[in-house]
PDB file of C-alpha atoms in Angstrom:
ATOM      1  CA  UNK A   1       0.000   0.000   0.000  1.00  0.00           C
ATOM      2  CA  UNK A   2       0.774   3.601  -0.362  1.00  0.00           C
ATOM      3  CA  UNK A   3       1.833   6.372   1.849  1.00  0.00           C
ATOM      4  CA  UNK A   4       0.332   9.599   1.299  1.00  0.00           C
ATOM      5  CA  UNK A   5       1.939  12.769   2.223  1.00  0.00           C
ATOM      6  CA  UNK A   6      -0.526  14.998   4.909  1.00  0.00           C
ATOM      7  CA  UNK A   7       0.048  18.300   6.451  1.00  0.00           C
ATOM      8  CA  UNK A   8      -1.225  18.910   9.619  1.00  0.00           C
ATOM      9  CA  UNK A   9      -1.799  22.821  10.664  1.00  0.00           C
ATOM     10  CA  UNK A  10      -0.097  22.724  15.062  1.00  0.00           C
ATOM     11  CA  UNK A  11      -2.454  25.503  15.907  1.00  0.00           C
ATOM     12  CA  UNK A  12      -5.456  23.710  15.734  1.00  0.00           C
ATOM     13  CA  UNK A  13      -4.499  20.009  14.533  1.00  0.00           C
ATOM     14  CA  UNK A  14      -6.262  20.271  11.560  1.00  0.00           C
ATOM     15  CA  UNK A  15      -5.087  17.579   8.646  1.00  0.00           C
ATOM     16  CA  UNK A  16      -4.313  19.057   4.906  1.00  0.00           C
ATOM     17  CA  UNK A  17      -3.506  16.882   1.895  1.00  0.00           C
ATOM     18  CA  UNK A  18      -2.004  19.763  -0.332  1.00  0.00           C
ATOM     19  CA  UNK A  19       0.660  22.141   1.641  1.00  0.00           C
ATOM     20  CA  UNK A  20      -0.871  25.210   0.233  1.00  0.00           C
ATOM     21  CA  UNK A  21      -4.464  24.877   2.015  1.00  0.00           C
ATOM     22  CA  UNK A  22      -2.673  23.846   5.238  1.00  0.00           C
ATOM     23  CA  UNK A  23      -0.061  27.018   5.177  1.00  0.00           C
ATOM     24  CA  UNK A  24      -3.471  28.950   4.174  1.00  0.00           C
ATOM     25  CA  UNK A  25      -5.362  27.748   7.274  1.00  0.00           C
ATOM     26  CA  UNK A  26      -2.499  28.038   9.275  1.00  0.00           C
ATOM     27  CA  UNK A  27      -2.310  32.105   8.293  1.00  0.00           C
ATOM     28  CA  UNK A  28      -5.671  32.244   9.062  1.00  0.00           C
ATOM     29  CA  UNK A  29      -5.859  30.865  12.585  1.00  0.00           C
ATOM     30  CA  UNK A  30      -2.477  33.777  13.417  1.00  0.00           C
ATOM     31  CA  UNK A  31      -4.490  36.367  12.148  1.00  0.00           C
ATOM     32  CA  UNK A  32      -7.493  35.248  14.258  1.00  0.00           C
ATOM     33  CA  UNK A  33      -5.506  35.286  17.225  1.00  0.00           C
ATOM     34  CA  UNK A  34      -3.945  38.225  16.828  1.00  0.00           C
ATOM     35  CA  UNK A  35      -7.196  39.925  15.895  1.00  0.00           C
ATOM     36  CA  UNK A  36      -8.346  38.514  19.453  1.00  0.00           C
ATOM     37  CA  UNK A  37      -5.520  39.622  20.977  1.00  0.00           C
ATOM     38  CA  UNK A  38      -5.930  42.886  19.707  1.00  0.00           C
ATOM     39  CA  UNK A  39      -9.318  43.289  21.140  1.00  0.00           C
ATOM     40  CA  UNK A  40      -8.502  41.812  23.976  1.00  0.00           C
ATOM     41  CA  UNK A  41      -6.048  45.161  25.028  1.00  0.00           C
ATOM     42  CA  UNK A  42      -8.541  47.188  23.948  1.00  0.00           C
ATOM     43  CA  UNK A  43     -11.600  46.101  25.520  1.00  0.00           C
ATOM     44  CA  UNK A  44     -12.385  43.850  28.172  1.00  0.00           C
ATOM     45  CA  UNK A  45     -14.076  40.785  26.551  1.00  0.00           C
ATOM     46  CA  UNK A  46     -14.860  37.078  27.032  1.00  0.00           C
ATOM     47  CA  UNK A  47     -12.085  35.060  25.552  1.00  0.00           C
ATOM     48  CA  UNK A  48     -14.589  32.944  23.968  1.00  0.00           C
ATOM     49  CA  UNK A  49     -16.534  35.748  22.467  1.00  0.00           C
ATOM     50  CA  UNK A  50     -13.273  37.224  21.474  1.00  0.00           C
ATOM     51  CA  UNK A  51     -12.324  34.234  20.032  1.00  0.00           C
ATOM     52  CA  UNK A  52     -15.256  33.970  18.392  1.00  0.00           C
ATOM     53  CA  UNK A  53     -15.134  37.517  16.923  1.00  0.00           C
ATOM     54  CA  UNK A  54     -11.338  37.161  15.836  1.00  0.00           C
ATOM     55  CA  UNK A  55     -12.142  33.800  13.884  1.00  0.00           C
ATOM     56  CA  UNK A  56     -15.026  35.109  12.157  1.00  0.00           C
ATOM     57  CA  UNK A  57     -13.036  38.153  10.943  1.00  0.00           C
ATOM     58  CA  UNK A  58      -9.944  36.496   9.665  1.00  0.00           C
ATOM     59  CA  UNK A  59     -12.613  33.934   8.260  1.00  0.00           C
ATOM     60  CA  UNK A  60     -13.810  36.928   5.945  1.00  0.00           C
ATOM     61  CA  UNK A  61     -10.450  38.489   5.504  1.00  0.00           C
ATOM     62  CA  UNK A  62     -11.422  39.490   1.733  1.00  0.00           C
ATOM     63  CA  UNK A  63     -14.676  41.176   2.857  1.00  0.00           C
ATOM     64  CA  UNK A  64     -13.078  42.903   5.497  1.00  0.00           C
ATOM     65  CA  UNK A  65     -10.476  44.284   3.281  1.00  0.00           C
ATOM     66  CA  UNK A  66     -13.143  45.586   1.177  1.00  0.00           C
ATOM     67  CA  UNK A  67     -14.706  47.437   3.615  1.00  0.00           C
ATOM     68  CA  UNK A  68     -11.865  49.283   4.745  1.00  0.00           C
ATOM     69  CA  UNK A  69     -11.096  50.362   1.366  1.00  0.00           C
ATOM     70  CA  UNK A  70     -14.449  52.241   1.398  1.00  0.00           C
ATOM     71  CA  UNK A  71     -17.048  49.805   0.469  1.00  0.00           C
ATOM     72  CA  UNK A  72     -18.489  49.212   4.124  1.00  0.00           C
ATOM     73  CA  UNK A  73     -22.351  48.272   2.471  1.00  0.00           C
ATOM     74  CA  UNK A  74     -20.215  44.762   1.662  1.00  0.00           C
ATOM     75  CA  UNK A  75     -20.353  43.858   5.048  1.00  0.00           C
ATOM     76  CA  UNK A  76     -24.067  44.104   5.597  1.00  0.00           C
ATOM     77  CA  UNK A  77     -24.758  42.424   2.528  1.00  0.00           C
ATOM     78  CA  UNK A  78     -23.202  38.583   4.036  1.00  0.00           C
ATOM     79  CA  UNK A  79     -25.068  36.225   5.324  1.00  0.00           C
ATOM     80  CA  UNK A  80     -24.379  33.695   8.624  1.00  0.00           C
ATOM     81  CA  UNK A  81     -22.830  30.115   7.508  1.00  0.00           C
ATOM     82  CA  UNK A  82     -23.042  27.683   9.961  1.00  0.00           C
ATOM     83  CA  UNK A  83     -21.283  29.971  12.747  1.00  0.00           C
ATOM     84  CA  UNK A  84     -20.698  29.389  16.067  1.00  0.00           C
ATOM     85  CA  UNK A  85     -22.909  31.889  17.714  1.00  0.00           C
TER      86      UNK A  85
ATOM     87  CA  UNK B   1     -17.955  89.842  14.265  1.00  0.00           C
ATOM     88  CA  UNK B   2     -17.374  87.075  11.515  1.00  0.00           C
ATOM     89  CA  UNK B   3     -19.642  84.385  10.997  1.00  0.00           C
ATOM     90  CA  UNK B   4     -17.554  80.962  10.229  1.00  0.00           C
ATOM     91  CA  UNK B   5     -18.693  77.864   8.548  1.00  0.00           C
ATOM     92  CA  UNK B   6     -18.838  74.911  10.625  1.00  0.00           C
ATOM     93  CA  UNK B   7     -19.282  71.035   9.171  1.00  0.00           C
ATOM     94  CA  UNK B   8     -21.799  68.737  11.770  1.00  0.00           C
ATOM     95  CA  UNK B   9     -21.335  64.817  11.182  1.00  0.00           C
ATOM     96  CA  UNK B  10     -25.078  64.071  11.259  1.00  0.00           C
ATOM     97  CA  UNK B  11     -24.344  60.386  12.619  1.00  0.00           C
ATOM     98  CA  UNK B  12     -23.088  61.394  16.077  1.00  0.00           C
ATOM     99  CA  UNK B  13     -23.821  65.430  16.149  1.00  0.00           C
ATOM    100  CA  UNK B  14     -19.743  66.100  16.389  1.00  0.00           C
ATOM    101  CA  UNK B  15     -19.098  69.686  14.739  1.00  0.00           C
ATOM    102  CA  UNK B  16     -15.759  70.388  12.628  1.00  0.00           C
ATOM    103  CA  UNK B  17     -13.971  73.433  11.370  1.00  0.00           C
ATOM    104  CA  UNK B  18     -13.081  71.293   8.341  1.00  0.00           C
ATOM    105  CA  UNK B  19     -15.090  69.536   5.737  1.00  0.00           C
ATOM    106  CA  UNK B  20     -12.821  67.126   5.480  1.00  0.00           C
ATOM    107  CA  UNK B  21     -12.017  65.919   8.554  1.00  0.00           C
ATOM    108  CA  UNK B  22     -15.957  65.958   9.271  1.00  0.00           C
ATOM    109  CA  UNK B  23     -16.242  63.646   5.668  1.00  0.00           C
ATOM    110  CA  UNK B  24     -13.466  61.623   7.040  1.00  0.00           C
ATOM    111  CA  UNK B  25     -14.935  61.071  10.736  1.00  0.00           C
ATOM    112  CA  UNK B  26     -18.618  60.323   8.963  1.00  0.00           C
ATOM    113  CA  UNK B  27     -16.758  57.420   6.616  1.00  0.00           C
ATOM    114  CA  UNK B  28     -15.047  56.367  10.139  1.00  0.00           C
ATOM    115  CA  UNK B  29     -18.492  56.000  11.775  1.00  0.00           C
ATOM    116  CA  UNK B  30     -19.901  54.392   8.756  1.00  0.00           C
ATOM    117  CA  UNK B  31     -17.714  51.628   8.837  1.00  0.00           C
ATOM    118  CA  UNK B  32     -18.169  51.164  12.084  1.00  0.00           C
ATOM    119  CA  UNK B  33     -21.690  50.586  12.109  1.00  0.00           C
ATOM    120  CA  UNK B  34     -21.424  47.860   8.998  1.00  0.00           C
ATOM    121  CA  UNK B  35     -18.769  46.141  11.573  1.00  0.00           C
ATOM    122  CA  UNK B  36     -21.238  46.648  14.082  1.00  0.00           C
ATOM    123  CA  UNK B  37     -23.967  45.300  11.400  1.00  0.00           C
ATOM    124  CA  UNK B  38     -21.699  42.305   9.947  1.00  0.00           C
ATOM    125  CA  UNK B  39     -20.766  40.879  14.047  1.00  0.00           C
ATOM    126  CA  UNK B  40     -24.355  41.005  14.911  1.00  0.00           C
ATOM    127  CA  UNK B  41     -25.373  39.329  11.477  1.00  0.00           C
ATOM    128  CA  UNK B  42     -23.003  36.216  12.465  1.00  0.00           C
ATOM    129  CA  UNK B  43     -22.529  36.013  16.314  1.00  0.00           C
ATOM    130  CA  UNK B  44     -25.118  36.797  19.252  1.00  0.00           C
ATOM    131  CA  UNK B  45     -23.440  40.014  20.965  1.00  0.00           C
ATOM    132  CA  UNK B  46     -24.888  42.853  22.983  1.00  0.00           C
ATOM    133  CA  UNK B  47     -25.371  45.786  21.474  1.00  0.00           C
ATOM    134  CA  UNK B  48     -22.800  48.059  23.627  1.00  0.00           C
ATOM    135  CA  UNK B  49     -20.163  45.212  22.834  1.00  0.00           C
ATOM    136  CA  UNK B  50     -20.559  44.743  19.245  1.00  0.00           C
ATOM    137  CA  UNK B  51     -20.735  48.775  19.026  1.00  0.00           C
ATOM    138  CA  UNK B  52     -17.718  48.938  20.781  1.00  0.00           C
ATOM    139  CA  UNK B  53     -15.862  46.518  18.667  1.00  0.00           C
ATOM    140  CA  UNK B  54     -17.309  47.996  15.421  1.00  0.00           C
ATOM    141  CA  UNK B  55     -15.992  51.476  16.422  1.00  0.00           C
ATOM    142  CA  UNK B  56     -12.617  50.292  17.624  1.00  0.00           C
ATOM    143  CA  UNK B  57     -11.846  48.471  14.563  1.00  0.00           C
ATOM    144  CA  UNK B  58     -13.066  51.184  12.380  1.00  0.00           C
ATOM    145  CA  UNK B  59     -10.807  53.782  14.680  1.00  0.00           C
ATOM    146  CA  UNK B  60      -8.109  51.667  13.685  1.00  0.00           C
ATOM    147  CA  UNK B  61      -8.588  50.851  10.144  1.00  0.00           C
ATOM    148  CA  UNK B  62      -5.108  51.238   8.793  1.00  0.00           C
ATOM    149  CA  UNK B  63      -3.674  49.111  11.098  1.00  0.00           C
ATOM    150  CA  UNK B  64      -6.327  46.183  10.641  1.00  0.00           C
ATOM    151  CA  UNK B  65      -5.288  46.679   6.930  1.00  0.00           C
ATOM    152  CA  UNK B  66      -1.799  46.081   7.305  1.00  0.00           C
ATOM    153  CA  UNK B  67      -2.440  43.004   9.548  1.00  0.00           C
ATOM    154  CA  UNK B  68      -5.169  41.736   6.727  1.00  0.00           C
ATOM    155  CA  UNK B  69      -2.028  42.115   3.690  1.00  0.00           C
ATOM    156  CA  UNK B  70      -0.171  39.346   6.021  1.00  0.00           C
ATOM    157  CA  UNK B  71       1.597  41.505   8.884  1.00  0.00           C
ATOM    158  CA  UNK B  72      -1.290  40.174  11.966  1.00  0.00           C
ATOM    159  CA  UNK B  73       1.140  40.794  14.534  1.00  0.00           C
ATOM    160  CA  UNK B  74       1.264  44.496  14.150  1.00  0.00           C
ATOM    161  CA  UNK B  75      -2.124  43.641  15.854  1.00  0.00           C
ATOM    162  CA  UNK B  76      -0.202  43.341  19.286  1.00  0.00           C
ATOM    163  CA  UNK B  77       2.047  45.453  19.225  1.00  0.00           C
ATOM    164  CA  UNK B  78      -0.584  48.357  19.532  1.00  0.00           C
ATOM    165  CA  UNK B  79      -1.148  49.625  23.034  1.00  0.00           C
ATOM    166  CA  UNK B  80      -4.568  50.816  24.101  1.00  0.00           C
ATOM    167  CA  UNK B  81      -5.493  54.834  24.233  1.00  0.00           C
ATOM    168  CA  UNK B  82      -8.423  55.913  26.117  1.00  0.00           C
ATOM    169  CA  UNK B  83     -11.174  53.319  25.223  1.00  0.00           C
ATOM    170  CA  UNK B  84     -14.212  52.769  26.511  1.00  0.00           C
ATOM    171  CA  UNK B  85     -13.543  49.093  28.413  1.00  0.00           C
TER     172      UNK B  85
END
């Protein structure tokens, strides 16, 4: 039989096939954190619900981008996937 | 005595000497309500908190930018100012 090369992201365990999608996920979960961090020393928040909040924005990194560069309206216009809530 | 031109953000009543600044303050509030908008869409928050949140991301929109282009950590290494906790 064959052995078949995985990736697994440390942060959260998470197993990749292709190295790309792993290092992508990986990016992801260090911006979430640091977006929790960040609101963490600014305001005084449940880790979970700044978890929560940091995930979900580094989860819509693109959107979020948009909206900064001055099309806020993009934000109201997604709707909730299966988030935690 | 003069009379002198004065710009009122009609989204928060503040008053400005300058157009610009006032335009720029009004975009600043803007975006902080579609944060405001996009949290409550996906997660179950307070009002106060997500309002919060939306205003202190949108306070510090250059910096979320840089950390969304792949620099996250710039994230921590800003200290808090006088927020609201």
């Amino acid at each position: 039989m064959a052995v078949i090369p995985m990736w697994q992201c440390d942060r959260d365990g998470s197993m990749f096939a292709d190295k790309k999608a792993a290092e992508e996920h990986d990016r992801m979960l260090e911006l979430a954190e640091c977006l929790t961090g960040f609101l963490q020393n600014h305001l005084t928040l449940e880790d979970d619900a700044a978890e929560g909040i940091g995930l979900l924005l580094a989860r819509n990194k693109e959107l979020l981008a948009k909206a900064l560069k001055g099309k806020p309206d993009v934000l109201l216009e997604s709707q909730p996937e299966a988030e935690e809530a």
